[in-house]
């Protein structure tokens, strides 16, 4: 009986084996990297109706975060400031600026500015800013160095695994609640701070919940 | 002559005859009847596609589910199909371990039936969830949610049980197929059909039938049979845990695991019987799948049917004996409540009809075997219906009693699952040897090393050799002997079935 397959078909088992192994590894790597929120969420920076610069206001001018986001210590929701807040200054500062035209229009007509939301957590996950800020989770832990952002982008994945990471090891992220809005704190954090955090967690009974009903009700 | 030493292959066939008989059906021009059947199966498959699409788009509310009866036809059909699949593995694995040589001519079709039944079964747990697109949450995959499935749930065990069962069954079936694929590959080469030969040659994995190949093959087959046997018992036990671990009266019963397995074998054998009674007729395999095979399967149906009947009576007894009013009510409700008809269909089909097989001539009657195989599958569908629905529709709180009736979309899924099953089964019949050629040859008298040598003393009498040569000439020269009374034994009065 003649040979059905050429001699090079002998390579088929090896190719199949390595193909399956390599392909499997590639698939895992692909899914791990490209399908994670770290890839497709982090860095999201849509164009805003007003070219608002956090780098200018919070960075160079040194405004405290809570001047504009003034409900962050009381409310689950950290508000986006209304046009009124902008006009507090821009009623007299840069009144002719073309970039600020939408703000003045909004002020004149009463139609709110349609800011584009960047940090989306689905509606079935309930998040409270107040609960975190008051216990000493700094703004930069979750939002990154806002004071250096010309345009705000999402700095962290906001995935559930990322949330739980901190809820399981809060000492790596906590700080004195008086310093929550201080930018650049994390870079200077030392082992002594972490030890202090541990003691504070013990003393104040801070228990970051890891159960379903904490966020998903 | 007892049933045990009746010849497994009738008609004084030679090795070549068996190959011809089976391989021919994969090589001939596709008959018109096959297209008709395939068309019908594809139509039903279309109904499945429509039902699934409608279901996923609109949600499970299109089914007849109500608040107390949250498991309806989908779960009934799931358990039913999984149960059907169990006979295939039982035939190929358990009977192999018990050295039941009669399994050889039915195991290929039975294993194929297992695979296709498992495919149909998997449809239902997949689509009865409200959000099928997140069903991968049931798999323990590391993910960005840092979330893991709940390993305490029998529904999760179902995921593992059925997927492992499907995988092992596929491997078992495929390993068994390799020598036969090599046979039809070689026939394709001889016929000059090189594309066919290459496709078959790819799947035959270079099988040459060498001694070394066979040694590995037998060992692999034995290991797979050894692995598949506890699987058969555990998979349907796991399926029974879906009910038995709950607190519902009528579900919370420790008898479920063995009783479900017995029911699975019962319904599975009935399905094998239904399919093979038709296949042996259509494909003229009466000499390979003989009346003795049918009788043996009927005996298993009788035994497992009796076990199932025993379980029904035990359940009823335990309900009374427990003194728990909820359980007593659950069983009274089954027999006399709004679903009394389902209960009595179940009782008559499963407990009463198979008892006819105590009579030898009845269990050797083709039409009766066919009838009872069908009533068995109806009865076993109703068994799952009775367990699932009657326990749910009336339980602890009378304020949450309700009646459940299926909608056209429940029906569409069920009919559609037959479409999937028969589409796959017809493809199998058309393209794959439906009888394990190599294994059947192994149980033929010619495979006995002493066949040519008299009674095992190594010395054939000259007249014995002459007789064998004469037989061989008759076999290869003329057409197969006629068999007018359809008992699997040729009419030729001179034919010697024992071949000793």
XYZ file of C-alpha atoms in Angstrom:
717
model
C 0.000 0.000 0.000
C 1.455 3.404 -0.943
C 2.234 6.007 1.660
C -0.726 8.308 2.177
C 1.181 11.192 3.647
C 4.594 12.632 2.748
C 7.500 12.179 5.083
C 7.175 15.673 6.500
C 3.838 14.641 8.056
C 6.008 13.114 10.781
C 6.406 16.628 12.127
C 2.681 16.906 12.680
C 2.557 15.520 16.248
C 5.369 17.816 17.367
C 3.833 20.800 15.663
C 0.452 19.983 17.162
C 1.879 19.583 20.640
C 3.858 22.782 20.600
C 1.098 24.566 18.752
C -1.392 23.565 21.426
C 0.922 24.521 24.266
C 2.126 27.737 22.675
C -1.326 28.607 21.408
C -2.783 27.977 24.845
C -0.198 30.185 26.476
C -0.697 32.892 23.871
C -4.449 32.761 24.371
C -4.088 33.085 28.125
C -1.641 35.956 27.732
C -3.909 37.654 25.225
C -7.000 37.401 27.398
C -5.079 38.320 30.518
C -3.652 41.458 28.992
C -6.081 42.719 26.384
C -9.395 41.750 27.950
C -8.666 43.196 31.369
C -10.025 46.576 32.464
C -6.448 47.550 33.027
C -6.035 47.561 29.262
C -9.360 48.821 27.991
C -10.331 51.196 30.810
C -7.125 52.759 32.043
C -6.160 55.796 30.026
C -9.703 56.625 28.914
C -9.590 60.406 28.273
C -12.515 61.645 26.179
C -12.698 65.189 24.865
C -14.641 67.455 27.230
C -16.992 70.301 26.185
C -14.668 72.738 27.971
C -10.907 72.135 27.895
C -10.727 72.141 31.660
C -7.217 71.575 33.041
C -6.790 69.984 36.459
C -3.067 70.558 36.058
C -3.678 74.307 36.033
C -6.326 74.565 38.749
C -5.276 71.861 41.203
C -1.607 71.777 40.275
C -0.320 75.282 39.580
C -3.018 77.276 41.381
C -3.025 74.805 44.292
C -6.805 74.686 44.735
C -8.009 72.044 47.175
C -10.015 69.266 45.545
C -12.953 70.010 47.807
C -13.406 73.531 46.497
C -15.151 72.137 43.416
C -15.982 68.564 44.468
C -17.490 69.841 47.662
C -19.809 66.944 48.566
C -17.083 64.360 48.607
C -16.923 64.214 52.397
C -20.665 64.043 52.964
C -22.132 62.180 50.049
C -21.674 58.867 48.284
C -21.463 60.945 45.156
C -18.526 63.274 44.517
C -20.199 66.024 42.569
C -19.035 67.699 39.395
C -19.238 71.413 40.168
C -22.110 73.374 38.667
C -21.475 76.352 36.340
C -21.940 78.583 39.391
C -18.616 77.326 40.790
C -16.791 78.178 37.570
C -18.344 81.609 37.457
C -17.200 82.399 40.990
C -13.836 83.191 39.431
C -14.504 83.350 35.727
C -17.042 86.078 36.254
C -13.976 88.282 36.621
C -11.050 86.149 35.381
C -10.514 85.583 31.659
C -13.948 86.895 30.817
C -13.080 87.140 27.129
C -11.562 83.660 26.772
C -12.895 81.709 23.787
C -12.309 78.435 25.579
C -14.662 79.504 28.340
C -17.496 80.422 25.988
C -19.542 77.280 26.803
C -19.319 78.146 30.504
C -20.631 81.665 29.967
C -23.343 80.325 27.690
C -24.376 77.835 30.313
C -24.435 80.621 32.883
C -26.545 82.817 30.613
C -29.028 80.168 29.500
C -29.139 77.939 32.579
C -28.421 74.843 30.487
C -25.825 72.723 32.304
C -22.500 71.879 30.679
C -22.509 68.275 29.443
C -19.304 66.970 30.966
C -18.294 63.476 29.874
C -18.058 61.014 32.737
C -14.858 59.037 32.827
C -15.008 56.904 35.968
C -17.823 54.462 35.340
C -18.760 51.879 37.878
C -21.873 49.906 36.880
C -25.140 50.767 38.630
C -25.173 47.440 40.440
C -22.014 48.387 42.328
C -22.682 51.085 44.916
C -19.725 53.251 45.829
C -19.566 55.892 48.533
C -16.927 58.614 48.331
C -17.639 59.805 51.857
C -17.022 56.354 53.344
C -13.566 56.261 51.791
C -12.475 59.876 52.144
C -13.405 60.084 55.816
C -11.393 57.030 56.704
C -8.334 58.350 54.892
C -8.249 56.984 51.363
C -6.522 59.734 49.389
C -7.879 61.031 46.074
C -4.729 59.982 44.255
C -5.079 56.333 45.330
C -8.000 55.878 42.978
C -7.802 58.806 40.566
C -4.046 59.113 40.102
C -2.114 62.371 39.938
C -5.053 64.551 38.955
C -2.936 67.627 39.696
C -0.750 66.726 36.727
C -3.535 65.945 34.248
C -4.207 68.431 31.462
C -7.109 66.204 30.504
C -8.508 63.794 33.060
C -8.043 60.148 32.238
C -8.865 57.014 34.161
C -5.763 56.078 36.110
C -6.873 52.827 37.711
C -8.924 49.909 36.343
C -11.788 50.247 38.895
C -12.375 46.521 38.518
C -13.698 44.486 41.400
C -10.394 42.720 41.833
C -8.696 46.104 42.106
C -11.209 47.254 44.756
C -10.753 44.063 46.734
C -6.989 44.357 46.639
C -7.242 47.457 48.832
C -10.059 46.103 50.973
C -7.859 43.137 51.757
C -4.723 45.195 52.480
C -5.900 48.684 53.393
C -2.711 49.567 55.256
C -0.893 50.073 51.955
C -3.264 52.868 50.936
C -4.544 54.661 54.018
C -3.312 58.021 55.317
C -4.246 60.613 57.874
C -7.779 61.749 56.884
C -6.535 65.333 57.087
C -4.237 64.647 54.137
C -6.693 62.947 51.757
C -6.445 65.618 49.091
C -2.669 65.905 49.235
C -1.150 64.807 45.932
C 2.169 62.988 45.813
C 1.703 61.470 49.276
C 1.851 57.871 48.059
C 5.307 58.347 46.562
C 6.708 59.368 49.931
C 4.937 56.666 51.905
C 7.360 54.642 54.028
C 7.280 51.342 55.898
C 6.760 53.403 59.082
C 3.573 54.900 57.617
C 2.282 51.459 56.766
C 3.031 50.307 60.306
C 1.202 53.360 61.622
C -1.717 52.490 59.389
C -1.802 48.994 60.800
C -1.994 50.396 64.314
C -4.673 52.848 63.306
C -6.735 50.118 61.647
C -6.482 48.124 64.869
C -7.270 51.128 67.065
C -10.140 52.555 65.069
C -11.560 49.203 64.022
C -11.435 49.948 60.300
C -12.878 46.896 58.602
C -13.090 47.281 54.829
C -15.979 44.995 53.870
C -15.342 42.083 51.547
C -18.885 40.784 51.429
C -21.351 41.059 48.559
C -23.848 43.284 50.294
C -21.296 46.053 50.958
C -21.374 47.226 47.361
C -23.914 45.084 45.531
C -26.736 45.371 48.120
C -28.001 -23.606 24.180
C -28.122 -20.864 26.820
C -28.085 -17.172 26.100
C -24.496 -16.937 27.304
C -22.959 -19.190 24.704
C -25.172 -18.279 21.797
C -22.967 -17.021 18.969
C -22.656 -13.243 18.949
C -22.379 -13.025 15.194
C -24.910 -14.940 13.162
C -24.946 -16.007 9.569
C -21.556 -17.759 9.519
C -19.847 -14.518 8.532
C -16.160 -14.262 7.811
C -13.985 -11.347 8.928
C -14.273 -9.885 5.487
C -18.062 -10.110 5.525
C -18.206 -8.107 8.737
C -15.948 -5.397 7.319
C -18.010 -5.246 4.154
C -21.258 -5.207 6.044
C -20.334 -2.212 8.211
C -17.926 -0.239 6.061
C -20.236 -0.346 3.065
C -22.608 2.132 4.710
C -19.920 4.778 4.941
C -18.833 4.254 1.348
C -21.988 3.853 -0.679
C -23.841 6.671 -2.381
C -25.975 8.474 0.177
C -29.423 6.898 -0.014
C -32.477 9.058 -0.581
C -34.038 7.969 2.704
C -31.070 9.385 4.579
C -31.612 12.772 2.964
C -35.255 12.650 3.965
C -34.399 11.842 7.561
C -31.625 14.416 7.604
C -33.975 17.037 6.234
C -36.444 16.325 9.018
C -33.643 16.499 11.594
C -32.404 19.794 10.178
C -35.905 21.198 10.338
C -36.081 20.355 14.009
C -32.605 21.824 14.440
C -33.951 25.018 12.910
C -36.719 24.996 15.496
C -34.008 24.737 18.130
C -32.177 27.715 16.701
C -35.374 29.730 16.628
C -36.327 28.736 20.174
C -32.902 29.561 21.528
C -32.730 32.880 19.720
C -36.208 33.850 20.908
C -35.379 32.734 24.424
C -32.090 34.605 24.674
C -33.553 37.753 23.157
C -36.662 37.823 25.344
C -35.546 36.033 28.492
C -36.703 32.848 30.205
C -40.084 34.409 30.844
C -41.117 33.054 27.446
C -41.184 29.649 29.093
C -44.037 28.610 31.339
C -42.016 29.019 34.529
C -43.800 30.522 37.509
C -42.542 31.717 40.846
C -42.852 28.430 42.759
C -42.023 26.271 39.721
C -38.770 27.853 38.639
C -37.480 24.628 37.123
C -39.651 23.305 34.370
C -39.123 21.534 31.103
C -35.576 22.793 30.718
C -34.366 20.858 33.734
C -36.662 17.927 33.000
C -35.177 17.674 29.533
C -31.651 18.154 30.838
C -31.934 15.265 33.266
C -33.694 13.182 30.642
C -30.987 13.688 28.023
C -28.161 13.131 30.479
C -29.895 9.945 31.540
C -30.171 8.792 27.932
C -26.483 9.368 27.508
C -25.611 7.061 30.356
C -26.409 3.800 28.633
C -23.721 4.445 26.062
C -20.988 4.589 28.655
C -22.536 1.746 30.579
C -22.432 -0.426 27.472
C -18.942 0.565 26.468
C -17.290 0.803 29.885
C -19.149 -1.180 32.521
C -19.961 -4.097 30.261
C -16.356 -4.008 29.050
C -15.074 -4.346 32.608
C -17.458 -7.249 33.102
C -16.157 -8.827 29.893
C -19.589 -8.872 28.340
C -18.670 -9.737 24.798
C -22.140 -8.982 23.473
C -21.496 -5.285 23.944
C -19.192 -5.199 20.919
C -21.795 -4.834 18.212
C -23.802 -2.149 19.988
C -21.159 -0.105 21.787
C -20.213 2.201 18.905
C -23.753 3.384 18.316
C -24.410 3.572 22.040
C -21.348 5.758 22.621
C -22.310 8.012 19.750
C -25.739 8.252 21.320
C -24.083 9.247 24.601
C -22.134 12.037 22.993
C -25.096 13.454 21.149
C -27.375 13.108 24.159
C -24.839 14.961 26.302
C -24.696 17.705 23.674
C -28.489 17.986 23.845
C -28.408 17.898 27.631
C -25.879 20.725 27.815
C -28.245 22.960 25.883
C -30.658 23.155 28.760
C -28.527 24.199 31.732
C -26.788 26.623 29.395
C -29.923 28.354 28.244
C -32.191 28.073 31.249
C -30.050 30.650 33.001
C -31.385 34.152 32.561
C -28.068 35.547 31.340
C -26.354 33.035 29.141
C -23.587 35.470 28.212
C -22.083 35.306 31.684
C -22.292 31.543 32.043
C -18.505 31.436 32.002
C -18.725 32.715 35.583
C -19.428 29.092 36.488
C -15.889 28.177 35.472
C -13.085 28.696 37.966
C -11.117 31.152 35.841
C -8.908 33.771 37.521
C -10.468 37.095 36.583
C -10.489 40.816 37.200
C -13.413 40.440 39.610
C -11.364 38.265 41.955
C -14.455 36.091 41.951
C -14.716 32.313 42.035
C -17.652 29.927 41.668
C -19.381 28.470 44.727
C -18.117 24.936 45.052
C -20.911 23.962 47.409
C -23.516 24.069 44.692
C -24.480 20.869 42.892
C -25.254 23.033 39.886
C -21.546 23.798 39.730
C -20.785 20.105 40.149
C -23.081 19.609 37.169
C -20.823 21.855 35.130
C -17.814 19.727 35.974
C -19.632 16.407 35.859
C -21.238 16.903 32.491
C -18.250 18.558 30.837
C -15.880 15.858 32.072
C -18.390 13.222 31.114
C -18.675 14.632 27.630
C -14.889 14.827 27.258
C -14.188 11.313 28.520
C -17.005 9.892 26.412
C -15.590 11.598 23.352
C -12.107 10.262 24.046
C -13.430 6.781 24.701
C -15.447 6.809 21.515
C -12.564 8.166 19.499
C -10.022 5.703 20.849
C -12.433 2.917 19.966
C -12.823 4.354 16.482
C -9.154 4.463 15.524
C -8.781 0.881 14.226
C -12.056 1.143 12.324
C -11.095 4.450 10.789
C -7.894 2.760 9.655
C -9.976 -0.023 8.096
C -12.104 2.313 6.036
C -9.030 4.401 5.242
C -7.375 1.365 3.701
C -10.533 0.541 1.795
C -10.593 4.080 0.456
C -6.983 3.748 -0.687
C -7.820 0.524 -2.470
C -10.818 2.150 -4.099
C -8.588 5.019 -5.231
C -10.524 7.665 -3.281
C -7.474 9.522 -2.098
C -9.071 12.604 -0.557
C -11.313 10.394 1.549
C -8.306 8.264 2.409
C -6.350 11.296 3.557
C -9.140 12.605 5.752
C -9.651 9.195 7.301
C -5.907 8.681 7.502
C -5.577 11.899 9.475
C -8.137 10.767 12.021
C -6.794 7.205 12.121
C -3.522 8.699 13.438
C -1.344 6.361 11.417
C -2.809 3.175 12.808
C -1.208 0.105 11.285
C -2.633 -2.529 13.609
C 0.765 -3.676 14.762
C 1.137 -5.779 17.864
C 2.559 -2.789 19.708
C -0.348 -0.611 18.601
C -2.852 -3.136 19.841
C -1.153 -3.529 23.209
C -1.250 0.218 23.821
C -4.734 0.431 22.459
C -6.114 -2.285 24.726
C -4.455 -0.728 27.740
C -5.750 2.734 26.918
C -9.204 1.326 26.359
C -9.151 -0.491 29.671
C -8.014 2.621 31.537
C -10.681 4.726 29.891
C -13.292 2.106 30.720
C -12.071 2.126 34.313
C -12.328 5.911 34.415
C -15.660 6.069 32.672
C -17.339 3.610 35.014
C -17.185 5.761 38.165
C -18.119 8.676 35.926
C -21.350 7.013 34.845
C -22.289 6.451 38.445
C -21.182 9.842 39.707
C -22.417 12.068 36.904
C -26.015 11.150 37.267
C -25.634 11.133 41.037
C -24.430 14.701 40.778
C -27.429 15.484 38.616
C -29.622 13.938 41.311
C -27.930 16.143 43.936
C -29.460 19.150 42.215
C -32.649 17.948 43.809
C -31.524 15.837 46.735
C -29.479 18.527 48.496
C -32.420 20.924 48.533
C -34.919 21.156 51.368
C -38.010 20.670 49.220
C -40.257 17.799 50.334
C -40.140 15.286 47.501
C -36.621 16.371 46.570
C -34.737 15.965 49.810
C -34.290 12.220 49.630
C -31.139 10.180 50.084
C -32.348 7.519 47.674
C -31.912 9.828 44.695
C -28.326 9.108 43.621
C -28.660 5.357 43.003
C -32.234 5.711 41.885
C -31.384 8.366 39.311
C -28.513 6.260 38.023
C -30.786 3.236 37.685
C -33.284 5.422 35.877
C -30.544 6.694 33.610
C -29.510 3.195 32.640
C -33.153 2.275 32.211
C -33.938 5.142 29.873
C -30.557 4.976 28.159
C -30.939 1.334 27.253
C -34.436 2.025 26.038
C -33.078 4.713 23.721
C -30.328 2.400 22.456
C -33.011 -0.176 21.809
C -35.213 2.285 19.931
C -32.344 3.421 17.725
C -30.802 0.027 17.081
C -34.035 -1.767 16.302
C -34.447 0.679 13.457
C -30.775 0.794 12.469
C -30.326 -2.987 12.291
C -33.319 -3.207 9.985
C -32.440 -0.259 7.764
C -28.750 -1.123 7.548
C -29.320 -4.885 7.436
C -27.216 -5.601 10.498
C -29.435 -8.372 11.851
C -26.548 -10.796 11.877
C -24.449 -8.493 14.056
C -27.161 -7.070 16.280
C -29.047 -10.256 16.866
C -32.176 -11.117 18.776
C -29.896 -12.238 21.611
C -28.527 -8.705 21.865
C -32.042 -7.346 21.968
C -33.020 -9.845 24.595
C -30.036 -8.955 26.763
C -30.838 -5.277 26.531
C -34.422 -6.054 27.428
C -33.229 -7.928 30.479
C -31.272 -4.841 31.576
C -34.352 -2.714 30.951
C -36.345 -5.137 33.069
C -33.784 -5.099 35.890
C -33.307 -1.344 36.017
C -37.016 -0.761 35.536
C -37.631 -2.887 38.560
C -34.988 -0.992 40.546
C -36.687 2.258 39.581
C -40.066 0.823 40.559
C -38.597 -0.259 43.864
C -37.401 3.292 44.404
C -40.871 4.679 43.696
C -42.350 2.383 46.293
C -39.561 3.123 48.763
C -40.140 6.841 48.388
C -43.803 6.405 49.045
C -43.105 4.186 52.024
C -40.553 6.602 53.467
C -42.960 9.489 53.085
C -45.493 7.653 55.200
C -42.887 6.279 57.590
C -41.211 9.665 58.131
C -44.284 11.142 59.763
C -43.458 14.473 58.148
C -46.718 15.928 56.954
C -45.099 17.915 54.154
C -43.499 14.843 52.692
C -46.650 12.803 53.115
C -48.576 15.517 51.364
C -45.987 15.766 48.579
C -46.483 12.137 47.704
C -50.249 12.159 48.060
C -50.192 15.187 45.796
C -48.221 13.260 43.207
C -50.688 10.405 43.076
C -53.922 12.331 43.461
C -53.126 16.035 42.941
C -53.467 18.140 39.803
C -50.608 16.226 38.162
C -52.041 12.776 38.897
C -51.960 11.980 35.185
C -48.201 12.567 34.980
C -47.632 10.365 38.000
C -49.683 7.502 36.620
C -48.084 7.733 33.177
C -44.752 7.453 34.975
C -45.864 4.516 37.113
C -47.358 2.534 34.260
C -44.558 3.179 31.778
C -41.714 2.561 34.185
C -42.980 0.092 36.722
C -45.646 -1.936 34.957
C -44.860 -2.246 31.232
C -41.249 -3.471 31.530
C -42.497 -6.323 33.696
C -43.786 -7.898 30.479
C -40.164 -8.778 29.789
C -40.261 -11.546 32.371
C -41.641 -13.674 29.567
C -38.814 -14.869 27.334
C -40.756 -14.945 24.095
C -41.972 -11.392 24.718
C -38.547 -9.983 25.300
C -37.503 -11.611 22.019
C -40.364 -9.936 20.187
C -39.195 -7.016 18.091
C -42.359 -4.926 18.055
C -42.855 -5.330 21.780
C -39.239 -4.336 22.447
C -39.772 -1.273 20.313
C -43.035 -0.401 22.044
C -41.600 -0.776 25.523
C -38.421 1.106 24.661
C -40.598 4.020 23.643
C -42.948 3.855 26.619
C -39.857 3.683 28.831
C -38.521 6.922 27.465
C -41.913 8.548 27.828
C -42.142 7.214 31.357
C -38.674 8.420 32.269
C -39.440 11.875 30.907
C -42.486 11.927 33.144
C -40.439 10.686 36.085
C -38.268 13.786 35.869
C -41.331 15.930 35.272
C -43.075 14.494 38.316
C -40.028 14.920 40.540
C -39.321 18.453 39.382
C -42.750 19.981 38.994
C -44.980 18.246 41.519
C -42.486 18.909 44.298
C -42.221 22.582 43.440
C -45.767 23.518 42.624
C -46.984 22.656 46.106
C -44.544 22.856 48.964
C -44.378 24.308 52.465
C -46.505 27.414 52.091
C -49.954 27.031 50.566
C -49.808 30.705 49.648
C -47.152 29.858 47.099
C -48.933 27.024 45.372
C -49.364 27.298 41.662
C -49.945 25.256 38.537
C -47.258 25.017 35.893
C -47.853 24.479 32.234
C -45.286 24.676 29.490
C -45.480 27.124 26.601
C -44.776 26.601 22.945
C -41.187 27.733 23.562
C -40.607 24.953 26.067
C -41.895 22.578 23.444
C -39.748 24.193 20.753
C -36.577 23.650 22.773
C -37.478 20.029 23.399
C -38.346 19.251 19.785
C -35.274 21.191 18.745
C -33.071 19.081 20.975
C -34.252 16.035 19.029
C -33.245 17.908 15.921
C -29.736 18.345 17.260
C -29.606 14.726 18.367
C -30.766 13.244 15.098
C -28.708 15.595 12.975
C -25.605 14.383 14.746
C -26.757 10.778 14.865
C -27.543 10.676 11.154
C -24.148 12.176 10.348
C -22.628 9.475 12.512
C -24.544 6.726 10.716
C -23.467 8.109 7.384
C -19.776 8.774 7.946
C -18.553 6.545 10.765
C -18.625 2.739 11.071
C -21.727 2.262 13.203
C -20.518 -1.062 14.565
C -17.074 -1.513 16.090
C -15.645 -3.703 13.323
C -12.420 -4.567 15.100
C -14.161 -5.474 18.326
C -16.806 -7.602 16.674
C -14.069 -9.506 14.886
C -12.491 -10.122 18.252
C -15.519 -12.004 19.523
C -16.079 -14.086 16.411
C -15.185 -17.756 16.614
C -12.446 -17.241 14.010
C -10.637 -14.939 16.461
C -10.183 -17.834 18.846
C -6.586 -19.035 18.452
C -7.856 -22.583 18.612
C -10.479 -22.103 15.981
C -8.471 -23.877 13.293
C -7.154 -26.511 15.647
C -9.979 -28.654 16.839
C -10.733 -28.534 20.525
C -7.743 -26.666 21.824
C -5.251 -29.483 21.607
C -3.410 -27.820 18.771
C -4.221 -30.547 16.301
C -7.024 -30.038 13.838
C -8.532 -33.146 12.441
C -8.279 -33.197 8.673
C -12.060 -33.239 8.345
C -12.307 -30.148 10.566
C -9.954 -28.167 8.395
C -11.792 -29.336 5.317
C -15.079 -28.235 6.872
C -13.665 -24.802 7.660
C -12.333 -24.336 4.168
C -15.661 -25.346 2.770
C -17.429 -22.845 5.034
C -15.061 -20.111 3.978
C -15.674 -20.876 0.332
C -19.400 -20.769 0.844
C -19.146 -17.446 2.616
C -17.058 -15.705 0.022
C -18.730 -17.285 -2.985
C -22.423 -16.815 -2.396
C -24.681 -14.108 -0.956
C -25.528 -14.122 2.721
C -27.929 -16.846 3.715
C -31.576 -15.889 3.760
C -33.268 -15.311 7.061
C -36.971 -15.333 6.422
C -38.171 -15.551 10.009
C -35.904 -12.647 11.033
C -34.482 -14.339 14.084
C -30.881 -13.595 13.142
C -30.257 -17.268 12.329
C -29.933 -18.166 8.652
C -32.437 -20.606 7.321
C -29.806 -22.956 5.897
C -30.313 -26.169 7.911
C -26.698 -27.189 7.314
C -25.204 -24.017 8.772
C -23.440 -24.775 12.023
C -23.763 -21.802 14.357
C -21.401 -23.107 17.002
C -18.465 -23.360 14.578
C -16.660 -25.464 17.157
